[in-house]
Coordinates of C-alpha atoms in Angstrom, one line a residue:
Chain A
M1 CA -2.5 14.1 -2.4
G2 CA -5.1 12.9 -4.8
K3 CA -2.8 11.5 -7.3
A4 CA -0.6 9.8 -5.0
L5 CA -3.5 8.3 -3.2
L6 CA -4.8 7.0 -6.5
K7 CA -1.5 5.5 -7.3
R8 CA -1.3 3.8 -3.9
A9 CA -4.7 2.5 -4.3
G10 CA -3.8 1.0 -7.7
L11 CA -0.9 -0.7 -6.0
L12 CA -3.0 -2.0 -3.2
V13 CA -5.4 -3.8 -5.8
G14 CA -2.3 -5.0 -7.7
T15 CA -0.7 -6.5 -4.7
L16 CA -4.0 -8.1 -3.6
L17 CA -4.3 -9.6 -7.1
L18 CA -0.7 -11.0 -7.0
V19 CA -1.4 -12.3 -3.5
S20 CA -4.3 -14.3 -4.8
V21 CA -2.5 -15.6 -7.8
L22 CA 0.3 -16.8 -5.4
A23 CA -2.0 -18.4 -3.0
F24 CA -4.0 -20.1 -5.7
A25 CA -0.9 -21.2 -7.6
A26 CA 0.9 -22.5 -4.5
F27 CA -2.1 -25.1 -4.1
S28 CA -2.4 -25.8 -7.7
V29 CA 1.1 -27.1 -8.3
I30 CA 1.1 -29.4 -5.5
P31 CA 2.5 -32.7 -6.4
G32 CA -0.2 -35.5 -5.6
D33 CA -3.8 -35.0 -6.1
P34 CA -5.9 -33.8 -3.1
T35 CA -8.6 -36.4 -4.1
T36 CA -6.4 -39.3 -2.6
S37 CA -5.7 -37.7 0.6
V38 CA -9.5 -36.7 1.1
L39 CA -11.3 -39.6 -0.2
G40 CA -8.7 -42.3 0.8
A41 CA -6.6 -44.6 -1.1
E42 CA -9.5 -47.0 -1.9
A43 CA -11.8 -44.6 -3.5
T44 CA -13.2 -45.8 -6.9
R45 CA -12.5 -44.1 -10.2
E46 CA -16.1 -42.9 -10.3
E47 CA -15.9 -41.3 -6.8
I48 CA -12.8 -39.5 -7.7
A49 CA -14.3 -38.3 -10.9
A50 CA -17.4 -37.1 -9.1
F51 CA -15.3 -35.4 -6.4
R52 CA -13.2 -33.6 -9.0
A53 CA -16.3 -32.4 -11.0
Q54 CA -17.9 -31.1 -7.8
H55 CA -15.0 -29.1 -6.9
G56 CA -14.2 -28.1 -10.5
L57 CA -10.8 -29.8 -10.3
D58 CA -11.2 -31.0 -14.0
L59 CA -11.1 -27.5 -15.5
P60 CA -7.8 -25.9 -16.5
V61 CA -6.0 -23.9 -13.9
W62 CA -6.7 -20.4 -15.3
Q63 CA -10.5 -21.1 -15.5
R64 CA -10.4 -22.5 -11.9
Y65 CA -8.6 -19.4 -10.8
W66 CA -11.0 -17.0 -12.5
S67 CA -14.1 -18.6 -11.2
W68 CA -12.4 -18.9 -7.7
L69 CA -11.6 -15.1 -7.6
A70 CA -15.0 -14.0 -9.0
A71 CA -16.7 -16.0 -6.3
F72 CA -14.2 -14.9 -3.6
V73 CA -14.8 -11.2 -3.9
T74 CA -18.5 -11.8 -3.5
G75 CA -17.8 -13.7 -0.2
D76 CA -18.2 -17.2 -1.5
F77 CA -15.0 -19.0 -0.7
G78 CA -16.0 -22.3 -2.1
R79 CA -16.7 -25.6 -0.4
S80 CA -14.5 -27.5 2.0
F81 CA -13.0 -30.8 0.8
K82 CA -13.2 -32.2 4.3
F83 CA -16.4 -30.9 5.9
D84 CA -19.7 -30.7 3.9
M85 CA -19.8 -27.0 4.7
S86 CA -19.2 -23.8 2.7
V87 CA -15.8 -22.3 3.4
S88 CA -17.3 -18.9 4.3
E89 CA -19.4 -20.6 7.1
L90 CA -16.4 -22.5 8.5
V91 CA -14.1 -19.4 8.6
A92 CA -16.6 -16.9 9.8
T93 CA -17.1 -18.5 13.3
R94 CA -13.4 -19.0 13.7
A95 CA -12.4 -15.5 12.4
Q96 CA -14.6 -13.9 15.2
V97 CA -12.3 -15.6 17.8
T98 CA -9.2 -14.6 16.1
L99 CA -10.4 -11.1 15.6
V100 CA -11.2 -10.7 19.3
M101 CA -7.7 -11.7 20.1
A102 CA -6.0 -9.6 17.6
A103 CA -8.0 -6.5 18.8
L104 CA -7.2 -7.3 22.3
S105 CA -3.5 -7.7 21.4
F106 CA -3.5 -4.3 19.8
A107 CA -5.1 -2.6 22.6
L108 CA -2.6 -4.1 24.9
I109 CA 0.3 -3.1 22.8
V110 CA -0.9 0.6 22.8
A111 CA -1.7 0.4 26.6
I112 CA 1.7 -1.0 27.6
S113 CA 4.1 0.7 25.2
L114 CA 2.9 4.4 25.1
P115 CA 3.3 5.2 28.8
L116 CA 6.5 3.2 29.1
G117 CA 8.0 4.8 25.9
L118 CA 7.1 8.2 27.2
I119 CA 8.4 7.7 30.8
S120 CA 11.5 6.1 29.6
A121 CA 12.3 9.0 27.3
R122 CA 11.4 11.7 29.8
R123 CA 13.7 10.2 32.4
R124 CA 16.4 9.3 30.1
G125 CA 19.2 7.6 31.8
G126 CA 17.4 7.1 34.8
V127 CA 16.5 3.9 36.8
V128 CA 13.2 3.4 35.1
D129 CA 14.7 4.0 31.7
R130 CA 17.5 1.6 32.3
L131 CA 15.2 -1.1 33.5
V132 CA 12.8 -0.5 30.6
T133 CA 15.7 -0.6 28.1
V134 CA 17.0 -4.1 29.5
L135 CA 13.4 -5.4 29.7
T136 CA 12.6 -4.3 26.3
Q137 CA 15.8 -6.1 24.8
V138 CA 15.0 -9.2 26.6
T139 CA 11.3 -9.2 25.8
M140 CA 12.0 -8.7 22.1
S141 CA 14.0 -11.9 22.1
V142 CA 11.3 -14.1 23.3
P143 CA 9.3 -15.9 20.5
N144 CA 5.5 -15.4 21.2
F145 CA 4.8 -19.1 21.6
I146 CA 7.4 -19.4 24.2
M147 CA 5.9 -16.3 25.9
G148 CA 2.6 -18.1 25.6
I149 CA 3.9 -21.1 27.4
G150 CA 5.5 -18.9 30.0
L151 CA 2.2 -17.0 30.7
M152 CA 0.4 -20.3 30.8
F153 CA 2.9 -21.7 33.4
L154 CA 2.9 -18.6 35.5
F155 CA -0.8 -17.5 35.5
A156 CA -2.6 -20.7 34.9
L157 CA -0.6 -23.4 36.8
V158 CA 1.3 -21.5 39.5
L159 CA -0.8 -18.5 40.3
K160 CA -4.2 -20.2 39.0
W161 CA -5.6 -17.0 37.7
F162 CA -7.3 -18.8 34.9
R163 CA -8.0 -22.2 33.8
P164 CA -6.1 -23.4 30.8
E165 CA -9.2 -24.2 28.9
Y166 CA -10.8 -22.1 26.2
V167 CA -13.9 -20.0 27.3
P168 CA -16.1 -19.3 24.3
L169 CA -18.0 -16.1 23.8
E170 CA -21.2 -17.8 24.6
D171 CA -20.2 -18.1 28.1
G172 CA -20.3 -14.3 28.5
L173 CA -18.2 -11.6 27.1
G174 CA -16.5 -11.0 30.4
A175 CA -15.4 -14.5 30.9
H176 CA -14.4 -14.8 27.2
L177 CA -12.2 -11.7 27.4
R178 CA -10.7 -12.7 30.9
F179 CA -9.4 -15.8 29.3
M180 CA -8.4 -14.1 25.9
V181 CA -6.3 -11.6 27.7
F182 CA -3.5 -14.1 28.3
P183 CA -3.0 -15.3 24.7
A184 CA -3.4 -11.7 23.6
L185 CA -0.6 -10.7 26.1
A186 CA 1.7 -13.5 24.7
V187 CA 1.4 -11.8 21.2
A188 CA 1.4 -8.3 22.5
L189 CA 4.5 -8.3 24.9
P190 CA 7.2 -8.8 22.3
K191 CA 5.5 -6.3 19.9
S192 CA 5.2 -3.9 22.8
A193 CA 8.8 -4.1 23.6
M194 CA 9.6 -3.1 19.9
T195 CA 7.1 -0.2 20.3
V196 CA 8.6 1.2 23.4
K197 CA 12.0 1.1 21.9
L198 CA 10.8 2.9 18.8
L199 CA 8.9 5.6 20.7
R200 CA 11.6 6.3 23.0
G201 CA 14.1 6.7 20.2
S202 CA 11.6 8.9 18.2
I203 CA 11.0 11.2 21.2
L204 CA 14.7 11.5 21.9
G205 CA 15.3 12.2 18.3
E206 CA 12.8 15.0 18.3
L207 CA 13.9 16.4 21.5
G208 CA 17.3 17.1 19.8
Q209 CA 15.7 19.2 17.0
D210 CA 16.0 23.0 16.8
Y211 CA 12.3 23.7 17.1
I212 CA 12.4 22.3 20.6
R213 CA 15.2 24.5 21.7
T214 CA 12.9 27.3 20.5
A215 CA 10.0 26.0 22.4
Y216 CA 12.2 26.0 25.5
S217 CA 13.3 29.5 24.9
K218 CA 9.7 30.6 24.6
G219 CA 9.4 29.5 28.1
N220 CA 7.9 26.0 27.7
S221 CA 8.4 23.5 30.5
Q222 CA 9.7 20.1 29.6
S223 CA 6.3 18.5 29.9
S224 CA 4.6 21.3 27.9
A225 CA 7.3 21.0 25.1
L226 CA 6.7 17.3 25.1
R227 CA 3.0 17.6 25.0
R228 CA 2.6 20.6 22.6
H229 CA 5.4 19.9 20.2
V230 CA 7.4 16.7 20.6
L231 CA 4.7 14.0 20.8
R232 CA 2.8 15.0 17.6
N233 CA 6.0 14.5 15.6
A234 CA 7.3 11.5 17.6
M235 CA 4.1 9.6 17.0
I236 CA 4.4 9.5 13.3
P237 CA 6.8 6.5 13.0
V238 CA 5.0 4.8 15.8
V239 CA 1.6 5.0 14.4
T240 CA 3.0 3.7 11.0
F241 CA 4.8 0.8 12.9
L242 CA 1.5 -0.1 14.7
A243 CA -0.5 -0.2 11.6
M244 CA 2.2 -2.4 10.0
A245 CA 2.2 -4.6 13.2
V246 CA -1.4 -5.9 12.6
G247 CA 0.2 -8.5 10.1
D248 CA 2.5 -9.7 12.8
I249 CA -0.3 -9.8 15.4
M250 CA -2.4 -11.9 13.1
A251 CA 0.7 -14.3 12.3
G252 CA 1.3 -14.4 16.1
S253 CA -2.2 -15.4 16.8
I254 CA -1.8 -18.5 14.6
V255 CA 1.0 -19.8 16.7
V256 CA -0.3 -18.7 20.1
E257 CA -3.7 -20.2 19.4
Q258 CA -2.0 -23.6 19.3
V259 CA -0.5 -22.9 22.8
F260 CA -3.7 -22.2 24.4
T261 CA -5.8 -24.4 22.2
I262 CA -8.1 -21.7 21.0
P263 CA -10.4 -22.5 18.1
G264 CA -9.5 -19.6 15.9
L265 CA -8.4 -19.2 12.3
G266 CA -4.8 -20.4 13.1
R267 CA -6.0 -23.7 14.6
L268 CA -8.3 -24.2 11.6
L269 CA -5.5 -23.4 9.3
I270 CA -3.0 -25.8 10.9
T271 CA -5.6 -28.7 11.1
E272 CA -6.7 -28.2 7.4
I273 CA -3.1 -28.0 6.3
G274 CA -2.9 -31.5 7.8
N275 CA -6.1 -32.6 6.1
R276 CA -4.9 -31.2 2.8
D277 CA -8.3 -29.1 2.7
Y278 CA -7.0 -26.6 0.2
P279 CA -10.1 -24.5 -0.2
V280 CA -10.1 -23.7 3.4
V281 CA -6.2 -23.0 3.6
Q282 CA -6.4 -20.9 0.5
A283 CA -9.2 -18.8 1.8
I284 CA -7.7 -18.2 5.2
V285 CA -4.2 -17.3 3.6
V286 CA -5.9 -14.8 1.3
L287 CA -8.0 -13.2 4.0
L288 CA -5.0 -12.8 6.3
A289 CA -2.8 -11.5 3.5
A290 CA -5.6 -9.1 2.5
V291 CA -5.8 -7.8 6.1
V292 CA -2.0 -7.2 6.2
V293 CA -2.0 -5.5 2.8
G294 CA -4.9 -3.3 3.8
C295 CA -3.3 -2.3 7.0
N296 CA 0.0 -1.5 5.1
F297 CA -2.2 0.8 2.9
L298 CA -3.8 2.4 5.9
A299 CA -0.2 2.9 7.5
D300 CA 0.8 4.7 4.4
L301 CA -2.4 6.9 4.4
L302 CA -1.8 7.8 8.1
Y303 CA 1.6 8.6 7.4
R304 CA 0.6 11.1 4.7
V305 CA -2.1 12.6 6.7
M306 CA 0.3 13.1 9.7
D307 CA 3.4 14.3 7.9
P308 CA 2.2 16.3 4.8
R309 CA 5.7 17.0 3.8
I310 CA 5.9 13.5 2.3
D311 CA 3.7 14.7 -0.7
G312 CA 6.6 16.8 -1.8
K313 CA 8.6 13.6 -2.6
Chain B
M1 CA 16.4 24.4 28.9
V2 CA 18.0 22.2 31.5
F3 CA 16.6 19.1 29.6
A4 CA 18.1 20.3 26.4
R5 CA 21.7 20.8 27.9
Q6 CA 21.4 17.5 29.7
Q7 CA 21.0 15.9 26.2
N8 CA 24.4 17.0 25.2
S9 CA 26.2 16.3 28.4
S10 CA 24.9 12.8 28.7
M11 CA 25.7 12.0 25.1
P12 CA 29.4 10.8 25.1
K13 CA 28.6 7.5 26.9
K14 CA 27.1 5.6 24.1
P15 CA 25.3 2.3 25.0
G16 CA 26.3 0.9 21.7
S17 CA 29.5 -0.3 23.0
W18 CA 27.7 -2.3 25.7
Y19 CA 25.3 -3.9 23.3
L20 CA 28.1 -5.0 21.2
T21 CA 30.2 -6.3 24.1
I22 CA 27.3 -8.3 25.9
G23 CA 25.9 -9.6 22.6
T24 CA 29.2 -10.8 21.4
V25 CA 29.9 -12.6 24.6
L26 CA 26.5 -14.1 24.9
T27 CA 26.6 -15.3 21.2
A28 CA 30.1 -16.6 21.6
L29 CA 28.9 -18.5 24.7
M30 CA 25.9 -19.9 22.9
L31 CA 28.1 -20.9 19.8
L32 CA 30.5 -22.6 22.1
Y33 CA 27.6 -24.5 23.7
I34 CA 26.4 -25.6 20.3
A35 CA 29.8 -26.5 19.2
V36 CA 30.1 -28.8 22.1
G37 CA 26.9 -30.4 21.1
F38 CA 28.2 -31.3 17.7
F39 CA 31.0 -33.3 19.1
W40 CA 29.7 -34.6 22.4
T41 CA 26.5 -35.0 24.3
P42 CA 26.4 -36.6 27.9
Y43 CA 23.9 -39.1 26.8
V44 CA 22.5 -40.4 23.5
P45 CA 19.9 -37.6 22.9
S46 CA 17.2 -40.1 21.8
A47 CA 18.1 -42.8 24.3
M48 CA 15.2 -43.4 26.8
S49 CA 15.9 -44.7 30.2
A50 CA 13.2 -46.0 32.3
A51 CA 15.1 -45.5 35.6
D52 CA 15.5 -41.8 35.0
R53 CA 12.0 -41.0 33.8
E54 CA 10.9 -37.7 35.0
A55 CA 14.1 -37.0 36.8
K56 CA 14.8 -33.6 38.4
P57 CA 17.8 -31.5 37.2
S58 CA 20.8 -32.8 39.1
L59 CA 24.5 -33.4 38.6
R60 CA 23.7 -36.7 36.8
H61 CA 21.2 -34.9 34.5
L62 CA 22.0 -31.2 34.3
F63 CA 18.7 -30.2 32.8
G64 CA 16.6 -33.1 34.1
C65 CA 14.9 -35.8 32.0
D66 CA 11.6 -35.8 30.1
S67 CA 8.5 -38.2 30.6
M68 CA 10.3 -40.8 28.6
G69 CA 13.6 -40.7 30.4
R70 CA 15.6 -38.9 27.9
D71 CA 18.3 -36.4 29.0
V72 CA 17.2 -32.8 28.4
F73 CA 20.6 -31.4 28.4
S74 CA 21.7 -33.7 25.6
R75 CA 18.6 -33.0 23.7
T76 CA 18.9 -29.2 24.0
L77 CA 22.5 -29.5 22.7
E78 CA 21.4 -31.5 19.7
G79 CA 18.3 -29.5 19.1
A80 CA 20.3 -26.2 19.3
G81 CA 22.7 -27.4 16.8
S82 CA 20.0 -28.3 14.3
T83 CA 18.3 -25.0 14.8
L84 CA 21.5 -23.1 14.3
S85 CA 22.5 -25.1 11.2
I86 CA 18.9 -24.7 9.7
A87 CA 19.1 -20.9 10.6
L88 CA 22.5 -20.5 8.9
A89 CA 21.5 -22.4 5.7
V90 CA 18.3 -20.2 5.5
L91 CA 20.3 -17.2 6.0
A92 CA 22.9 -18.2 3.5
A93 CA 20.3 -19.0 0.7
G94 CA 18.2 -15.9 1.4
A95 CA 21.0 -13.6 1.7
V96 CA 23.0 -14.8 -1.4
C97 CA 19.8 -14.7 -3.6
G98 CA 18.5 -11.5 -2.0
L99 CA 22.0 -9.9 -2.5
A100 CA 22.1 -10.8 -6.3
V101 CA 18.5 -9.7 -6.9
G102 CA 18.8 -6.6 -4.9
A103 CA 22.2 -5.5 -6.3
L104 CA 21.1 -6.1 -9.8
C105 CA 17.8 -4.4 -9.3
G106 CA 19.1 -1.5 -7.5
Y107 CA 22.1 -0.9 -9.7
Y108 CA 20.3 -1.3 -13.2
G109 CA 16.8 -0.2 -12.2
G110 CA 14.3 -0.2 -15.1
P111 CA 11.1 -2.2 -15.7
V112 CA 12.5 -5.5 -14.4
D113 CA 13.4 -3.7 -11.2
A114 CA 9.9 -2.3 -10.8
L115 CA 8.4 -5.8 -11.5
V116 CA 10.7 -7.6 -9.1
M117 CA 9.9 -5.1 -6.3
R118 CA 6.2 -5.5 -6.8
L119 CA 6.7 -9.3 -6.5
C120 CA 8.7 -8.8 -3.3
D121 CA 5.9 -6.6 -2.0
A122 CA 3.4 -9.4 -2.7
I123 CA 5.6 -11.8 -0.9
A124 CA 6.2 -9.5 2.0
A125 CA 2.4 -9.1 2.3
F126 CA 2.1 -12.5 3.8
P127 CA 3.2 -12.6 7.5
S128 CA 6.3 -14.7 7.4
V129 CA 5.0 -17.4 9.7
L130 CA 2.0 -17.7 7.4
L131 CA 4.0 -18.0 4.2
A132 CA 6.3 -20.5 5.8
L133 CA 3.3 -22.6 6.8
V134 CA 1.8 -22.4 3.2
V135 CA 5.1 -23.4 1.5
L136 CA 5.5 -26.2 4.1
A137 CA 1.8 -27.3 3.6
V138 CA 2.7 -27.7 -0.1
T139 CA 6.2 -29.5 0.4
G140 CA 5.5 -31.5 3.6
P141 CA 7.7 -31.4 6.7
G142 CA 11.4 -32.0 6.7
K143 CA 14.6 -30.4 7.5
Y144 CA 15.5 -29.4 3.7
N145 CA 11.9 -28.3 3.0
V146 CA 12.1 -25.9 6.1
I147 CA 15.4 -24.5 4.7
G148 CA 13.9 -24.1 1.3
A149 CA 10.7 -22.6 2.5
L150 CA 12.2 -20.2 4.9
G151 CA 15.2 -19.3 2.4
V152 CA 12.6 -18.3 -0.3
L153 CA 10.9 -16.0 2.4
F154 CA 14.0 -14.3 3.3
V155 CA 14.9 -13.4 -0.4
P156 CA 12.6 -10.2 -0.6
S157 CA 13.7 -8.6 2.8
F158 CA 17.3 -8.9 1.8
A159 CA 16.7 -7.9 -1.8
R160 CA 14.9 -4.7 -0.6
L161 CA 17.8 -3.9 1.9
V162 CA 20.5 -4.4 -0.7
R163 CA 18.5 -2.5 -3.3
G164 CA 18.1 0.5 -1.1
E165 CA 21.8 0.5 -0.4
F166 CA 22.7 0.2 -4.2
L167 CA 20.2 3.1 -5.0
K168 CA 22.1 5.2 -2.5
Y169 CA 25.4 4.7 -4.0
R170 CA 24.9 4.2 -7.9
D171 CA 25.0 7.8 -8.7
R172 CA 27.9 8.7 -6.3
D173 CA 31.0 10.3 -7.9
F174 CA 33.2 7.3 -7.3
V175 CA 30.7 5.1 -9.1
R176 CA 30.5 7.4 -12.0
S177 CA 34.2 7.8 -12.3
A178 CA 34.6 4.1 -12.1
R179 CA 32.0 3.8 -15.0
L180 CA 33.8 6.5 -17.0
M181 CA 36.9 4.5 -16.8
G182 CA 35.1 1.6 -18.4
V183 CA 34.7 -0.6 -15.4
S184 CA 32.1 -3.4 -16.0
G185 CA 28.8 -3.1 -14.2
L186 CA 29.4 -6.4 -12.3
R187 CA 32.8 -5.2 -11.1
I188 CA 31.3 -1.9 -9.9
I189 CA 28.6 -3.8 -8.2
F190 CA 31.0 -6.3 -6.3
V191 CA 34.1 -4.4 -6.0
H192 CA 33.1 -0.8 -5.9
I193 CA 29.7 -0.7 -4.1
L194 CA 29.3 -3.9 -2.1
P195 CA 32.1 -3.2 0.4
N196 CA 30.4 0.1 1.3
T197 CA 27.1 -1.7 2.3
W198 CA 28.5 -4.3 4.6
P199 CA 27.6 -2.5 8.0
V200 CA 23.8 -2.4 6.8
L201 CA 24.1 -5.9 5.6
L202 CA 25.5 -7.2 8.8
S203 CA 22.7 -5.7 10.8
G204 CA 20.2 -7.1 8.2
L205 CA 21.9 -10.5 8.7
T206 CA 21.4 -10.5 12.5
I207 CA 17.8 -9.6 12.2
G208 CA 17.5 -12.3 9.5
F209 CA 19.2 -14.8 11.7
N210 CA 16.8 -14.2 14.6
N211 CA 13.9 -14.4 12.3
A212 CA 15.2 -17.7 11.0
V213 CA 15.6 -19.2 14.5
L214 CA 12.2 -17.9 15.5
A215 CA 10.4 -19.2 12.4
E216 CA 12.2 -22.6 12.6
A217 CA 11.3 -23.0 16.3
S218 CA 7.6 -21.9 15.6
M219 CA 7.3 -24.3 12.5
S220 CA 8.5 -27.2 14.6
Y221 CA 6.3 -26.2 17.5
L222 CA 3.3 -26.2 15.1
G223 CA 4.3 -29.6 13.8
V224 CA 5.0 -28.6 10.2
G225 CA 8.7 -28.1 10.5
V226 CA 11.3 -30.8 10.8
T227 CA 10.1 -34.3 11.1
P228 CA 9.5 -35.6 14.7
T229 CA 12.5 -37.8 14.5
E230 CA 14.9 -35.0 13.8
P231 CA 16.2 -33.0 16.9
S232 CA 14.4 -29.7 17.4
L233 CA 13.9 -27.2 20.2
G234 CA 10.4 -26.5 18.8
Y235 CA 9.3 -30.1 19.1
M236 CA 10.8 -30.3 22.6
L237 CA 8.6 -27.3 23.7
K238 CA 5.6 -28.9 22.1
D239 CA 6.1 -32.0 24.0
A240 CA 6.9 -30.3 27.3
Q241 CA 3.7 -28.3 27.2
G242 CA 1.8 -31.4 28.2
Y243 CA 3.8 -31.7 31.4
L244 CA 4.3 -28.2 32.1
F245 CA 3.3 -28.3 35.8
T246 CA 5.0 -31.6 36.8
L247 CA 8.1 -31.3 34.5
P248 CA 8.8 -27.7 34.0
W249 CA 12.5 -28.1 33.2
C250 CA 11.6 -29.8 30.0
A251 CA 10.1 -26.4 28.8
I252 CA 12.4 -24.0 30.6
F253 CA 15.7 -25.2 29.2
P254 CA 15.0 -25.4 25.6
A255 CA 13.0 -22.1 25.8
A256 CA 16.1 -20.4 27.5
V257 CA 18.4 -21.8 24.7
V258 CA 16.1 -20.2 22.0
I259 CA 15.8 -16.9 23.8
L260 CA 19.5 -16.6 24.7
L261 CA 20.4 -17.4 21.1
I262 CA 18.1 -14.7 19.7
L263 CA 19.1 -12.2 22.5
G264 CA 22.8 -12.6 21.8
V265 CA 22.6 -12.1 18.0
G266 CA 20.0 -9.2 18.6
L267 CA 22.4 -7.3 20.7
V268 CA 25.1 -7.7 18.3
G269 CA 23.0 -6.2 15.6
E270 CA 21.9 -3.5 17.9
G271 CA 25.4 -2.7 18.7
V272 CA 26.4 -2.6 15.0
R273 CA 23.4 -0.2 14.3
E274 CA 24.4 2.0 17.0
R275 CA 28.1 2.1 15.8
I276 CA 27.1 3.0 12.2
G277 CA 24.3 5.4 13.4
V278 CA 21.5 3.6 11.6
A279 CA 18.1 3.9 13.3
S280 CA 16.7 0.5 14.0

């Protein structure tokens, strides 16, 4: 275990470095200088020179990358081109919103998909199972921004369960969550459908195994065989899938934040892409990618803990 | 005990055939719909008509009109065609490059393979919507930029898929005997191994197609995809959101087109996977 772990950790660091190089390189090779788009076309030569010196744009690329990376790991993401603010400040307040939404989506996925997957596998071929199978297949095909628009239409405009205006955390946690549940649902529903399907297939696969026949022959009822023997094994791919899903949840938030006009990381990302404010865009991209890489690493770890056989390979 | 026996007795009816049938029919209908749009639209999609502004769906305007009096039916026809062509172009670019990279890496292996796979891992670390956003932030909006950006994104996943298949086959007896007979590496790759991988490739292609449709619609919705003058279902949805309550048909029909397109192709992929017995 130790050696494999060390190797994976090495890979993690390597991937993160590569991600940072890619993110940095992408914004360093852009045709056109960010100075013209930030300062405007009528900026004087002195202003441009001062701006370039202030943001270190006059240094060679590798030097810029190195100082950016060295500052980045200490939590200093540089200064925004557009706002007179440090990127860390700008990002921190927005990240909180996105994190709440992502956490809520994750909780919803687990809460929706586990019971549904279990029921539909237990009553295989039954009415509930057929209904769930059709519903998951359809839900999987709905892009999350369309799901968001649909939820908005149904719950905000027709049923009037919530007002389609963002409620910040300062207005109270309850009110904040009551609003955030709908965008979180938009992200969670398509992902839940995939999870239900995976869990159902995984349970059915385990039920066909010899050890389950043995469990029945030892006098286990269906539910005790499920509880004691099947679930533990059937959950392995599901847990891995859920850990990997965090990246998609984050990406989904970017789009769904636009639907519900939530001032999170995604909205900041989109507006600053428009403003060509690259330090902000770079920081958000690397942070999100780091979360994804971290979660993939976690998925790998969990997999090894839950299924020790993998170490033999 | 009862449960275990039921398993076997209820097995013969495979749902795979249904997935494939429904999926094929649905996809064919959508393709027909889009094909019609390439040649004929009832109105000029960008033509505004003051008299028909905010018209409800009727026989005159099947899907109604938007706030500027543009015919929604014509616009979905044109938008779906544009979405389809972009998705197919992305798929072609991603699949061809991914196939070449994956086949060479999987067949020859070695340090180059390890390096390329690390690079693929790094690219795959970005959620695809995020990466597409970054590339489009750099290149700016436009149809061809979207194709390029998404095409690049699709290479790693195809490369990995193809590589896995080639790893599976490269030490099989039929490949070894071909090698013994002096068949060249490229010929082994394309003539001996590639035909064996097509079911997996097909299933990968359906997933890729759906991701391409999804990504294109999302990018346009976010306003970084195709330029606003180009027809696009994503843009239609973005516009429609402002009139969601008063003109719901402006959102419902483009949304339905996207969903049905993804659903149909997804079902085909599902059916193929069930047929060949690959877990999805």
